[in-house]
XYZ file of C-alpha atoms in Angstrom:
772
model
C -110.709 25.335 -27.225
C -110.801 22.977 -24.341
C -108.255 20.787 -26.079
C -106.056 23.783 -26.568
C -106.383 24.718 -22.948
C -105.598 21.252 -21.820
C -102.478 21.275 -23.973
C -101.352 24.549 -22.448
C -101.919 23.298 -18.915
C -100.067 20.069 -19.790
C -97.196 22.059 -21.203
C -97.016 24.229 -18.095
C -97.155 21.193 -15.824
C -94.606 19.367 -17.936
C -92.311 22.407 -18.039
C -92.569 22.819 -14.275
C -91.833 19.116 -13.841
C -88.831 19.272 -16.173
C -87.570 22.347 -14.418
C -87.887 20.606 -11.030
C -86.197 17.564 -12.436
C -83.382 19.717 -13.877
C -82.956 21.549 -10.583
C -82.824 18.241 -8.722
C -80.271 16.905 -11.170
C -78.188 20.059 -10.819
C -78.433 19.766 -7.039
C -77.259 16.186 -7.162
C -74.374 17.072 -9.458
C -73.445 19.976 -7.201
C -73.463 17.688 -4.195
C -71.322 15.175 -6.067
C -68.837 17.910 -7.004
C -68.834 19.229 -3.422
C -68.324 15.764 -1.950
C -65.604 14.928 -4.476
C -63.915 18.303 -4.071
C -64.003 18.434 -0.316
C -63.345 14.692 -0.071
C -60.283 14.993 -2.250
C -59.122 17.993 -0.227
C -59.699 16.126 3.016
C -57.901 13.042 1.721
C -55.051 15.196 0.403
C -54.865 17.046 3.676
C -54.801 13.772 5.576
C -52.116 12.431 3.274
C -49.996 15.534 3.696
C -50.426 15.602 7.473
C -50.172 11.880 8.247
C -48.129 10.350 5.457
C -45.966 13.284 4.320
C -45.989 15.263 7.569
C -42.444 14.496 8.721
C -40.962 15.072 5.297
C -42.780 18.366 4.773
C -41.879 19.601 8.232
C -38.239 18.833 7.397
C -38.530 20.708 4.108
C -40.016 23.664 5.902
C -37.101 23.649 8.327
C -34.669 23.282 5.435
C -36.192 26.347 3.766
C -35.595 28.312 6.944
C -32.139 26.951 7.775
C -28.843 26.812 5.903
C -26.587 23.832 6.669
C -22.812 24.049 6.154
C -20.653 20.932 6.716
C -17.587 21.332 8.938
C -14.845 18.769 8.245
C -13.894 16.207 10.899
C -10.244 15.420 11.437
C -9.426 12.037 9.926
C -7.642 9.640 12.244
C -3.914 8.920 11.864
C -2.273 5.671 10.728
C 0.745 4.493 12.735
C 3.299 1.760 12.395
C 3.732 -0.722 15.252
C 6.248 1.593 16.974
C 4.162 4.749 16.819
C 5.701 6.256 13.708
C 3.122 8.268 11.722
C 2.427 6.719 8.299
C -0.590 8.941 7.488
C -1.966 12.000 9.193
C -4.384 14.850 8.619
C -2.558 18.164 8.711
C -4.395 21.418 9.327
C -5.324 23.398 6.244
C -8.030 25.998 5.711
C -10.981 27.023 3.558
C -11.364 30.640 2.538
C -14.990 31.725 2.837
C -16.404 34.950 1.445
C -19.639 36.752 2.505
C -20.200 38.940 -0.597
C -23.472 40.353 0.838
C -21.264 42.778 2.850
C -19.600 44.123 -0.290
C -21.392 47.326 -1.302
C -19.529 48.913 -4.198
C -17.735 47.869 -7.382
C -14.558 49.418 -5.923
C -14.745 47.058 -2.981
C -15.493 44.115 -5.276
C -12.448 44.934 -7.403
C -10.262 45.377 -4.332
C -11.156 41.967 -2.925
C -10.814 40.327 -6.352
C -7.374 41.807 -7.044
C -6.045 40.931 -3.583
C -7.124 37.292 -3.710
C -6.117 36.829 -7.358
C -2.580 37.912 -6.486
C -2.389 35.502 -3.538
C -3.680 32.512 -5.527
C -2.040 33.385 -8.837
C -5.287 33.566 -10.798
C -5.333 34.169 -14.544
C -7.799 36.593 -16.167
C -10.570 34.041 -16.536
C -10.284 33.009 -12.886
C -10.271 36.666 -11.819
C -13.483 37.269 -13.741
C -15.150 34.270 -12.062
C -14.078 35.572 -8.665
C -15.403 39.078 -9.484
C -18.804 37.581 -10.276
C -18.824 35.755 -6.945
C -18.371 39.076 -5.108
C -21.775 40.193 -6.407
C -23.954 37.541 -4.746
C -26.493 38.080 -1.981
C -25.169 35.396 0.361
C -23.081 35.033 3.450
C -21.244 31.910 2.310
C -19.182 31.336 -0.829
C -16.156 28.986 -0.803
C -13.245 30.614 -2.594
C -10.456 28.038 -2.054
C -9.988 24.788 -0.063
C -6.973 22.927 1.293
C -5.032 26.156 1.855
C -1.527 25.551 3.247
C -0.029 27.580 6.079
C 2.175 29.757 3.866
C -0.803 30.893 1.783
C -2.821 31.327 4.943
C -0.229 33.804 6.178
C -0.610 35.802 2.966
C -4.363 35.844 3.428
C -4.049 37.029 7.020
C -1.747 39.826 5.863
C -4.305 40.844 3.245
C -7.055 40.829 5.889
C -4.963 43.136 8.061
C -4.502 45.501 5.128
C -8.215 45.325 4.347
C -9.139 46.401 7.894
C -7.229 49.663 7.350
C -8.609 50.303 3.884
C -11.510 52.781 3.488
C -13.891 53.169 0.545
C -16.267 55.893 -0.592
C -19.833 54.580 -0.047
C -22.893 56.599 -1.043
C -25.510 57.119 1.714
C -28.984 57.542 0.213
C -30.424 59.256 3.303
C -27.814 61.975 3.568
C -27.073 61.900 -0.157
C -23.361 62.007 0.665
C -20.323 59.757 0.166
C -18.901 58.496 3.459
C -15.599 56.777 4.206
C -16.385 53.200 5.194
C -14.354 50.047 5.807
C -15.312 46.628 4.586
C -17.160 44.461 7.089
C -14.603 42.320 8.901
C -16.665 39.218 8.091
C -16.451 39.599 4.339
C -13.566 37.072 4.316
C -12.726 34.451 6.904
C -10.758 31.203 7.199
C -12.445 27.983 8.222
C -10.494 25.038 9.646
C -10.062 22.087 7.318
C -7.751 19.080 6.970
C -5.565 17.612 4.282
C -4.197 14.054 4.216
C -0.421 13.872 4.361
C 1.918 10.885 4.120
C 5.272 11.629 5.757
C 7.140 8.742 4.084
C 5.933 9.406 0.532
C 5.806 6.099 -1.318
C 6.587 3.855 1.647
C 4.073 0.967 1.904
C 1.889 2.692 -0.708
C 0.112 -0.538 -1.624
C -0.827 -1.012 2.039
C -1.665 2.463 3.281
C -3.594 3.739 0.257
C -4.826 7.304 -0.143
C -7.882 9.531 0.155
C -9.827 11.630 -2.336
C -10.398 15.350 -2.293
C -13.359 14.800 0.024
C -11.101 13.002 2.504
C -12.755 9.653 1.798
C -10.566 6.581 1.589
C -9.991 5.273 -1.933
C -7.504 2.409 -1.527
C -5.530 0.372 0.977
C -6.083 0.807 4.707
C -7.635 4.210 3.959
C -10.646 2.529 2.357
C -10.591 -0.665 4.432
C -10.921 1.333 7.661
C -12.608 4.418 6.203
C -15.584 4.256 8.551
C -13.314 4.243 11.603
C -10.864 6.836 10.300
C -13.141 9.500 8.873
C -15.016 10.588 12.026
C -18.267 12.543 11.911
C -18.393 15.966 10.258
C -19.829 18.926 12.166
C -22.397 21.468 10.980
C -22.904 25.179 10.978
C -26.668 25.822 10.939
C -27.750 29.321 10.006
C -31.139 30.974 9.538
C -32.327 31.880 6.042
C -34.463 34.944 5.413
C -37.589 35.170 3.232
C -35.702 35.616 0.014
C -33.388 32.650 0.670
C -30.279 34.443 1.905
C -28.291 33.217 4.903
C -28.730 35.418 7.923
C -25.677 36.937 9.598
C -23.422 35.016 11.958
C -25.352 35.852 15.149
C -28.073 33.520 13.832
C -25.695 30.529 13.520
C -25.478 27.412 15.625
C -22.415 25.156 15.521
C -22.359 21.368 15.939
C -18.716 20.380 16.561
C -17.231 17.583 14.391
C -16.067 14.319 15.992
C -12.501 13.316 15.139
C -11.989 9.913 13.545
C -10.288 6.986 15.238
C -6.630 6.302 14.553
C -5.279 2.856 13.707
C -2.041 1.261 14.836
C -0.744 -1.238 12.289
C 1.543 -4.214 12.645
C 3.768 -2.685 9.925
C 7.306 -1.911 11.036
C 8.587 1.116 9.167
C 12.212 -0.043 9.409
C 11.512 -3.539 8.044
C 9.264 -2.091 5.364
C 12.011 0.335 4.269
C 14.610 -2.458 4.135
C 12.339 -4.650 2.011
C 11.578 -1.830 -0.424
C 15.225 -0.840 -0.750
C 16.340 -4.303 -1.838
C 13.317 -4.901 -4.049
C 14.092 -1.719 -5.987
C 17.722 -2.751 -6.462
C 16.730 -6.252 -7.562
C 14.156 -5.077 -10.096
C 16.886 -3.118 -11.873
C 19.566 -5.799 -11.495
C 17.439 -8.636 -12.814
C 15.409 -6.579 -15.282
C 12.078 -7.526 -13.729
C 9.313 -6.632 -16.203
C 6.150 -6.947 -14.092
C 6.990 -5.677 -10.599
C 7.899 -7.589 -7.447
C 6.505 -8.112 -3.976
C 7.659 -9.123 -0.504
C 5.691 -10.050 2.608
C 7.276 -10.300 6.070
C 5.255 -11.573 8.995
C 5.459 -13.226 12.400
C 4.621 -16.868 11.673
C 3.404 -17.493 15.239
C 0.928 -14.593 15.447
C 0.001 -13.647 11.882
C 1.192 -10.047 12.409
C 2.425 -8.558 9.149
C 5.665 -6.564 9.501
C 5.898 -5.466 5.879
C 4.208 -5.698 2.497
C 6.454 -4.194 -0.131
C 5.255 -3.867 -3.726
C 7.527 -2.311 -6.314
C 7.087 -0.103 -8.104
C 4.892 1.901 -5.854
C 3.776 5.506 -6.039
C 3.847 8.711 -3.996
C 0.847 8.696 -1.675
C 0.881 12.492 -1.626
C 0.554 12.516 -5.431
C -1.275 9.290 -6.319
C -2.552 10.444 -9.710
C 0.911 10.902 -11.185
C 2.402 7.875 -12.952
C 5.424 7.030 -10.812
C 7.224 4.969 -13.449
C 8.904 7.454 -15.754
C 9.174 4.980 -18.631
C 5.445 4.187 -18.427
C 4.608 7.901 -18.292
C 6.756 8.537 -21.402
C 5.101 5.658 -23.262
C 1.630 7.083 -22.503
C 2.737 10.526 -23.639
C 3.885 9.045 -26.969
C 0.519 7.387 -27.687
C -2.105 8.961 -29.950
C -4.246 11.408 -27.974
C -7.383 9.244 -28.224
C -5.566 6.316 -26.576
C -3.917 8.236 -23.756
C -6.846 8.413 -21.336
C -7.367 4.651 -21.253
C -3.646 3.987 -21.000
C -3.341 6.507 -18.130
C -6.256 4.890 -16.297
C -4.779 1.406 -16.752
C -1.381 2.577 -15.515
C -2.914 4.147 -12.406
C -4.828 0.962 -11.573
C -1.649 -1.009 -12.013
C 0.452 1.150 -9.683
C -2.289 1.220 -7.050
C -2.763 -2.576 -7.133
C -1.447 -4.566 -4.153
C 0.412 -7.350 -5.929
C 0.897 -9.317 -2.726
C -2.837 -9.563 -2.020
C -4.723 -8.940 -5.254
C -2.588 -10.930 -7.747
C -2.291 -14.684 -8.080
C 0.755 -16.583 -9.322
C 2.048 -20.082 -9.856
C 3.885 -20.844 -6.615
C 6.274 -23.337 -8.157
C 8.665 -25.179 -5.890
C 7.816 -23.113 -2.815
C 4.694 -25.298 -2.742
C 6.716 -28.528 -2.488
C 7.001 -28.483 1.338
C 3.167 -28.459 1.444
C 3.085 -31.709 -0.566
C 5.820 -33.214 1.612
C 3.798 -32.364 4.726
C 0.802 -34.241 3.355
C 2.605 -37.565 2.965
C 4.555 -37.178 6.197
C 1.445 -36.267 8.249
C -0.535 -39.176 6.792
C 2.363 -41.563 7.510
C 2.586 -42.521 3.836
C 6.259 -41.650 3.601
C 9.259 -41.604 5.926
C 12.943 -40.806 5.446
C 13.599 -44.342 4.154
C 11.079 -44.067 1.324
C 12.793 -43.926 -2.071
C 11.934 -41.632 -4.965
C 13.442 -41.748 -8.420
C 14.568 -39.188 -10.956
C 15.655 -41.148 -14.009
C 16.871 -38.969 -16.887
C 15.277 -36.051 -15.030
C 11.888 -37.130 -16.388
C 8.686 -38.836 -15.275
C 5.836 -39.802 -17.581
C 2.250 -39.256 -16.474
C -0.777 -40.002 -18.730
C 1.572 -40.203 -21.684
C 3.080 -36.763 -20.974
C 6.778 -36.356 -20.084
C 7.295 -34.111 -17.053
C 10.848 -32.859 -16.656
C 12.880 -31.945 -13.610
C 14.386 -28.462 -13.470
C 17.849 -29.941 -14.194
C 16.654 -31.564 -17.427
C 18.527 -30.690 -20.567
C 18.103 -32.724 -23.733
C 20.918 -35.167 -24.167
C 22.705 -34.102 -20.973
C 22.001 -37.263 -19.005
C 21.266 -35.176 -15.907
C 19.309 -36.925 -13.189
C 18.951 -36.971 -9.414
C 18.634 -40.750 -9.305
C 17.467 -42.402 -6.091
C 16.514 -40.002 -3.277
C 14.763 -39.915 0.059
C 12.327 -37.106 1.007
C 15.121 -34.910 2.398
C 17.209 -35.153 -0.742
C 14.134 -34.705 -2.936
C 13.333 -31.375 -1.303
C 16.949 -30.234 -1.265
C 17.188 -31.084 -4.968
C 13.724 -29.610 -5.598
C 13.154 -32.637 -7.803
C 9.946 -32.506 -9.829
C 9.684 -36.270 -10.538
C 10.108 -37.037 -6.839
C 7.338 -34.589 -5.900
C 5.076 -36.053 -8.572
C 5.575 -39.434 -6.932
C 4.672 -37.956 -3.539
C 1.475 -36.529 -5.037
C 0.648 -39.906 -6.495
C 1.166 -41.550 -3.092
C -1.111 -38.963 -1.451
C -3.833 -39.224 -4.095
C -6.399 -36.672 -5.246
C -8.579 -36.766 -2.118
C -5.707 -36.269 0.349
C -4.151 -33.597 -1.863
C -7.439 -31.659 -1.969
C -7.966 -32.126 1.781
C -4.617 -30.582 2.663
C -4.908 -27.913 -0.024
C -8.037 -26.744 1.748
C -6.590 -27.196 5.236
C -3.610 -24.973 4.410
C -6.057 -22.220 3.395
C -5.513 -22.144 -0.405
C -9.179 -22.679 -1.276
C -10.345 -19.551 0.584
C -9.281 -15.965 1.060
C -6.978 -15.449 4.018
C -9.237 -12.663 5.308
C -6.344 -10.268 5.751
C -7.717 -6.809 6.560
C -6.835 -5.219 3.209
C -9.120 -4.550 0.226
C -9.065 -6.423 -3.055
C -7.937 -9.839 -1.866
C -8.177 -12.388 -4.660
C -9.164 -16.048 -4.502
C -7.062 -18.914 -5.783
C -7.480 -20.375 -9.282
C -7.713 -24.135 -8.981
C -9.059 -26.861 -11.218
C -12.784 -26.317 -11.802
C -13.301 -30.006 -12.494
C -12.316 -33.248 -10.833
C -8.529 -33.486 -10.813
C -7.044 -35.853 -13.355
C -3.870 -37.829 -12.847
C -1.996 -35.198 -14.879
C -3.535 -32.345 -12.855
C -2.374 -33.997 -9.667
C 1.144 -34.460 -11.082
C 1.716 -30.837 -12.107
C 0.109 -29.520 -8.950
C 2.558 -31.537 -6.863
C 5.393 -29.244 -7.926
C 3.420 -26.007 -7.817
C 2.241 -25.600 -11.422
C -1.220 -25.668 -12.957
C -2.942 -23.604 -10.288
C -2.478 -20.100 -8.878
C -2.619 -18.686 -5.351
C -1.936 -15.303 -3.825
C 1.408 -14.563 -2.125
C -0.576 -13.947 1.077
C -2.031 -17.443 0.918
C 1.406 -18.920 0.272
C 3.219 -17.234 3.144
C 0.362 -18.088 5.532
C 0.659 -21.769 4.569
C 4.454 -21.812 4.984
C 4.019 -20.124 8.360
C 1.910 -23.096 9.432
C 4.813 -25.395 8.636
C 7.230 -23.134 10.528
C 5.200 -22.501 13.699
C 4.275 -26.035 14.749
C 1.440 -26.673 12.331
C -1.032 -23.845 13.041
C -2.737 -21.875 10.302
C -2.896 -18.304 11.577
C -5.158 -15.428 10.612
C -2.895 -12.764 9.017
C -3.685 -9.185 10.048
C -2.276 -5.711 9.623
C -4.150 -3.535 12.155
C -3.443 -4.332 15.790
C -5.313 -1.471 17.538
C -7.956 1.152 16.939
C -7.685 4.146 19.257
C -9.810 7.279 19.764
C -8.610 10.864 19.647
C -7.711 10.721 23.332
C -5.508 7.659 22.865
C -7.982 5.203 24.418
C -7.947 1.751 22.845
C -11.294 1.087 21.210
C -10.497 -2.293 19.617
C -7.569 -4.742 19.737
C -6.726 -7.557 17.337
C -5.355 -10.694 18.938
C -3.693 -13.641 17.192
C -6.249 -16.145 15.908
C -5.577 -19.812 15.174
C -7.819 -21.005 12.343
C -6.915 -24.655 12.704
C -4.013 -27.046 13.190
C -2.996 -28.412 9.830
C -0.057 -30.680 10.669
C 1.404 -32.020 13.909
C 4.238 -30.394 15.799
C 6.402 -33.434 15.005
C 5.932 -33.071 11.238
C 6.486 -29.336 11.532
C 9.815 -29.908 13.302
C 10.800 -32.533 10.745
C 10.165 -30.141 7.839
C 11.921 -27.297 9.637
C 15.044 -29.484 9.870
C 14.788 -30.355 6.195
C 14.339 -26.737 5.070
C 17.181 -25.594 7.364
C 19.425 -28.158 5.691
C 18.197 -26.929 2.316
C 19.664 -23.455 3.034
C 22.927 -24.822 4.401
C 23.549 -27.808 2.111
C 20.758 -28.064 -0.465
C 19.470 -25.972 -3.328
C 18.641 -22.848 -1.310
C 22.101 -21.872 -0.102
C 21.777 -18.429 -1.635
C 19.301 -17.683 1.154
C 22.008 -18.311 3.746
C 22.730 -15.561 6.316
C 25.895 -15.962 8.373
C 25.221 -16.515 12.076
C 21.530 -17.246 11.619
C 19.846 -20.602 11.239
C 17.687 -19.934 8.199
C 15.229 -22.391 6.656
C 13.770 -21.859 3.236
C 12.697 -23.032 -0.211
C 13.278 -21.575 -3.658
C 10.724 -21.502 -6.434
C 10.796 -21.013 -10.207
C 7.536 -21.291 -12.079
C 6.705 -20.821 -15.724
C 4.116 -18.338 -16.962
C 1.918 -19.353 -19.854
C 2.542 -16.240 -21.966
C 4.184 -15.473 -25.263
C 7.416 -14.327 -23.621
C 7.786 -17.608 -21.724
C 8.400 -15.563 -18.572
C 9.090 -16.980 -15.146
C 8.255 -16.209 -11.522
C 11.324 -16.281 -9.274
C 10.430 -16.688 -5.607
C 11.809 -17.641 -2.229
C 10.137 -18.248 1.129
C 12.248 -18.585 4.278
C 12.266 -18.032 8.008
C 14.652 -17.801 10.943
C 15.663 -19.182 13.326
C 14.386 -22.483 11.971
C 13.713 -23.974 15.423
C 11.992 -20.847 16.838
C 10.879 -18.703 13.892
C 10.635 -14.966 14.614
C 9.997 -13.882 11.042
C 8.967 -15.492 7.776
C 9.374 -13.775 4.425
C 8.133 -14.474 0.918
C 9.558 -12.658 -2.106
C 8.551 -13.074 -5.710
C 9.744 -11.384 -8.855
C 7.358 -11.376 -11.794
C 9.150 -11.899 -15.111
C 12.889 -11.281 -14.591
C 14.315 -10.955 -18.083
C 18.013 -10.758 -17.416
C 20.401 -13.694 -17.703
C 19.238 -14.942 -14.289
C 15.608 -15.835 -13.666
C 15.573 -18.703 -11.116
C 14.364 -18.362 -7.544
C 17.764 -19.522 -6.321
C 19.712 -16.838 -8.217
C 17.209 -13.965 -8.110
C 14.961 -14.175 -5.051
C 17.164 -16.074 -2.580
C 20.075 -13.530 -2.593
C 17.579 -10.666 -2.049
C 16.060 -12.587 0.865
C 19.552 -12.978 2.370
C 20.343 -9.267 1.968
C 17.072 -8.252 3.636
C 17.500 -10.705 6.520
C 21.089 -9.572 7.031
C 19.593 -6.261 8.240
C 16.218 -7.343 9.596
C 17.300 -10.149 11.919
C 19.762 -7.959 13.911
C 17.079 -5.254 14.048
C 14.684 -7.751 15.609
C 17.481 -8.616 18.079
C 17.589 -12.224 16.984
C 20.757 -13.650 18.488
C 23.537 -14.711 16.142
C 25.444 -17.975 16.501
C 28.532 -18.069 14.315
C 30.401 -21.181 13.234
C 34.178 -21.126 13.291
C 34.250 -20.717 9.511
C 31.848 -17.773 9.734
C 33.942 -16.030 12.366
C 36.753 -15.639 9.839
C 34.604 -13.392 7.667
C 33.018 -11.255 10.413
C 33.422 -7.512 9.925
C 34.876 -5.387 12.721
C 34.280 -1.699 13.364
C 37.215 0.627 12.701
C 38.173 3.125 15.449
C 39.366 6.739 15.107
C 43.090 7.184 14.442
C 43.040 10.858 13.388
C 45.325 13.109 15.443
C 47.720 10.339 16.420
C 51.351 10.163 15.378
C 52.215 7.654 12.680
C 53.711 5.232 15.193
C 50.811 5.553 17.605
C 48.233 5.164 14.856
C 49.991 2.208 13.258
C 50.242 0.449 16.579
C 46.587 1.049 17.406
C 45.426 -0.125 13.943
C 47.314 -3.368 14.375
C 45.915 -3.827 17.900
C 42.464 -3.579 16.427
C 43.274 -6.428 14.044
C 43.796 -4.396 10.840
C 46.719 -3.617 8.532
C 47.921 0.026 8.481
C 48.789 1.661 5.170
C 50.489 5.070 5.609
C 50.198 7.720 2.885
C 52.049 11.051 2.713
C 55.123 12.602 4.328
C 53.545 14.131 7.452
C 54.085 13.025 11.006
C 50.455 13.039 12.178
C 47.328 11.329 10.824
C 44.907 13.918 9.366
C 42.424 11.528 7.686
C 41.643 7.839 7.363
C 39.806 5.426 5.071
C 37.590 3.698 6.052
C 36.177 6.308 8.456
C 35.701 5.447 12.094
C 32.578 3.398 12.718
C 32.844 1.641 9.316
C 32.726 -2.138 9.410
C 35.622 -3.875 7.679
C 36.759 -7.505 7.734
C 39.378 -8.791 10.149
C 42.864 -8.145 8.750
C 41.392 -5.443 6.507
C 43.355 -2.332 5.582
C 43.108 1.109 7.168
C 44.730 3.828 5.054
C 46.234 6.659 7.168
C 46.761 10.025 5.458
C 49.394 12.406 6.820
C 49.152 15.331 4.370
C 46.640 16.882 1.967
C 48.437 15.807 -1.190
C 48.188 12.119 -0.231
C 44.427 12.408 0.112
C 44.107 12.983 -3.618
C 45.287 9.451 -4.477
C 42.599 7.118 -5.879
C 42.352 3.528 -7.093
C 40.042 2.004 -9.716
C 37.497 -0.510 -8.435
C 38.016 -3.803 -10.303
C 35.323 -6.155 -11.498
C 34.822 -8.820 -8.814
C 31.972 -10.688 -10.569
C 32.397 -14.443 -10.807
C 35.306 -14.578 -8.318
C 35.403 -16.931 -5.360
C 35.967 -15.630 -1.829
C 39.684 -16.367 -2.051
C 40.038 -14.775 -5.472
C 38.087 -11.669 -4.459
C 40.182 -11.232 -1.321
C 43.379 -11.473 -3.315
C 42.216 -8.947 -5.905
C 41.026 -6.504 -3.195
C 44.488 -6.640 -1.612
C 46.091 -5.824 -4.948
C 44.023 -2.637 -5.214
C 44.389 -1.639 -1.532
C 40.606 -2.078 -1.081
C 38.548 -3.775 1.639
C 35.719 -6.166 0.895
C 32.733 -6.956 3.050
C 31.390 -10.432 2.329
C 27.686 -11.310 2.341
C 25.568 -14.042 0.870
C 26.161 -17.728 0.277
C 29.745 -18.258 1.404
C 28.799 -21.623 2.886
C 29.168 -23.598 -0.334
C 32.321 -24.496 -2.220
C 31.192 -23.015 -5.554
C 29.989 -19.588 -4.342
C 31.052 -16.625 -6.471
C 30.473 -12.874 -6.516
C 27.165 -11.934 -8.056
C 26.970 -8.221 -7.220
C 29.249 -5.540 -5.808
C 28.205 -2.344 -3.976
C 30.528 -0.088 -6.028
C 30.590 -0.472 -9.785
C 33.797 -1.550 -11.460
C 35.722 1.296 -13.048
C 34.807 3.844 -10.395
C 37.636 5.850 -8.787
C 37.695 5.630 -4.956
C 40.143 6.237 -2.116
C 42.405 3.368 -1.087
C 40.921 1.446 1.838
C 37.315 1.921 0.626
C 34.987 -0.957 1.545
C 33.279 -2.761 -1.325
C 30.475 -5.109 -0.295
C 30.402 -8.308 -2.332
C 27.365 -10.570 -2.465
C 28.171 -14.239 -3.082
C 25.826 -16.825 -4.559
C 26.163 -20.541 -5.137
C 26.804 -21.072 -8.837
C 24.183 -23.183 -10.655
C 22.291 -24.495 -7.600
C 18.614 -25.039 -6.910
C 15.655 -23.785 -8.846
């Protein structure tokens, strides 16, 4: 019994002990859970307050506030004379507050009115109808609304103010006549980019996207300065996430962007583009063309023309109709890629982003090396035997080489070698300079680095990626085997022209704020002096002689002392295409402007720099130099071909008119049986050559007479003058009339066209078979 009792007591004691132990364990576990729970909560609370506090406070504010962006006005882009090249015109956004619309009748009324204004189809009308049933104060209906559409909207808003609708009142259980809240529709100011000159300087100016952000050209290069800072309309949001009415709004006004004043001259740019377009057609240029005009002494760029360009107001349309038709004819699965490639091509700035073989335009650079180093003078002899020189077992030909012809330049000095653009002579100059000196001057003239012009997408040169061999040096000496950008090339030639200084080219001269205050100004920057003034002057004399007596006479402009160099380089493609280029400046002893033109793959009969690029250079300079007020100095021979302005002879008697015409230095040709002059050809103010003809009409019947324009192509000045006299026509002479073998290359009026007697036909003369 006692054993049983002891067992019971032991069990009770053990049970009590186990229970106490279990309770203690439970207590410990509870404490652990409490510590972990509260600890985690405390840590989480600390994290939220200390680490995430700012972010959460901002989210809380965002949940209570609605934020609507208000567009800033993008700054304008001007040419150097204040002409607007790009501007932001006022347009509008149409905003709807559908929360004020109470009935389906009102929804349908608003939908129908706006659909009619914007010309919506049924699907668009349905989408708009759904938007009228939202609990919000802000829905954008349309953006970039022009002023004519804005007027229609305002008229609709006026009509809406007079319109009443039956609206059920739950309290009175009646239908009342109510008008729509005046804030249901409103117009918000916005801006749209507009380019007044369309495609002018398209490669330079660039364009913006739908969000007014710059996408190319100056628009992207100076996007930060141009775009300004957008404003905000901050409104309260109620508990269910709906914007509160307008009395709860706060406006932060936008800050207008800065405007930029470029160095571009709209007149010079227009002249360059006009002649590039004509030349592309005349010479059947397959891969576009480019021209750069700049001040060689300051680095200011007057024009960068790239043809073909595109309409800045419609940049996503393929401007070239032939290209657009080719894309349209492709299989549908290929069209998207072809369209994208064509857009990238037309947007590309060929003068800055493309590289090309400079050809003979590079030869003055090589000449400057050997002259500056004193390795060569005007008594040094160079040889062109059989128009060939052999380097490392490879025959290198001169541009005059023709198998079996026996052509050669023979013995020459440096002046004659540059005038002849003789490849073997330049190879010899490169050999005299050597690899190290060649590379030193190549770098000094800026070819091994980007020019840093303030335009996007500038490319680097493509030079030998290994140590130059003897053959590399030889082909480089006449501008083959490596590629540079046109911008690098014109900057280097400018250094030769301006006394030896490599200038920093630039295209933005000022940044101004919305009040017209100048924020930033660009000043001319000399990077380094590459050659001495003496060598610069020596080369200027040589290149001036090249235009007057050497191989670049097609770049001649009467009355102006032009210096220049032609270039024809070969492309390594299946078509065996060429690059025809010319770089020149005037006046040679005090250059005011330098211009580089290059035509990529002319595929007509003519493809040399001397016959393609040089005449275009002359045509452009014929207009640009007088515009820049560069003084003309005519020789006696040039004075014979100067045009004179015709006066007005209408209203005079035949005798009076005839006498006055002759006093003015012209020949009078009377037509008709009347006694008084009623019309004349050419009209007053027209320039015609001395001793030209003025046709005087004395009755209406005589005005009907016409003559057929003959074909002047290939005629000399004397022959063309004689033929013009036979047809009672006047000719205006431009181009290379300073050489004995110059002939007509182009005429301003096509042969076969019927015109009035006395009409002026402009003839462009080129030297036949000269230069490269």
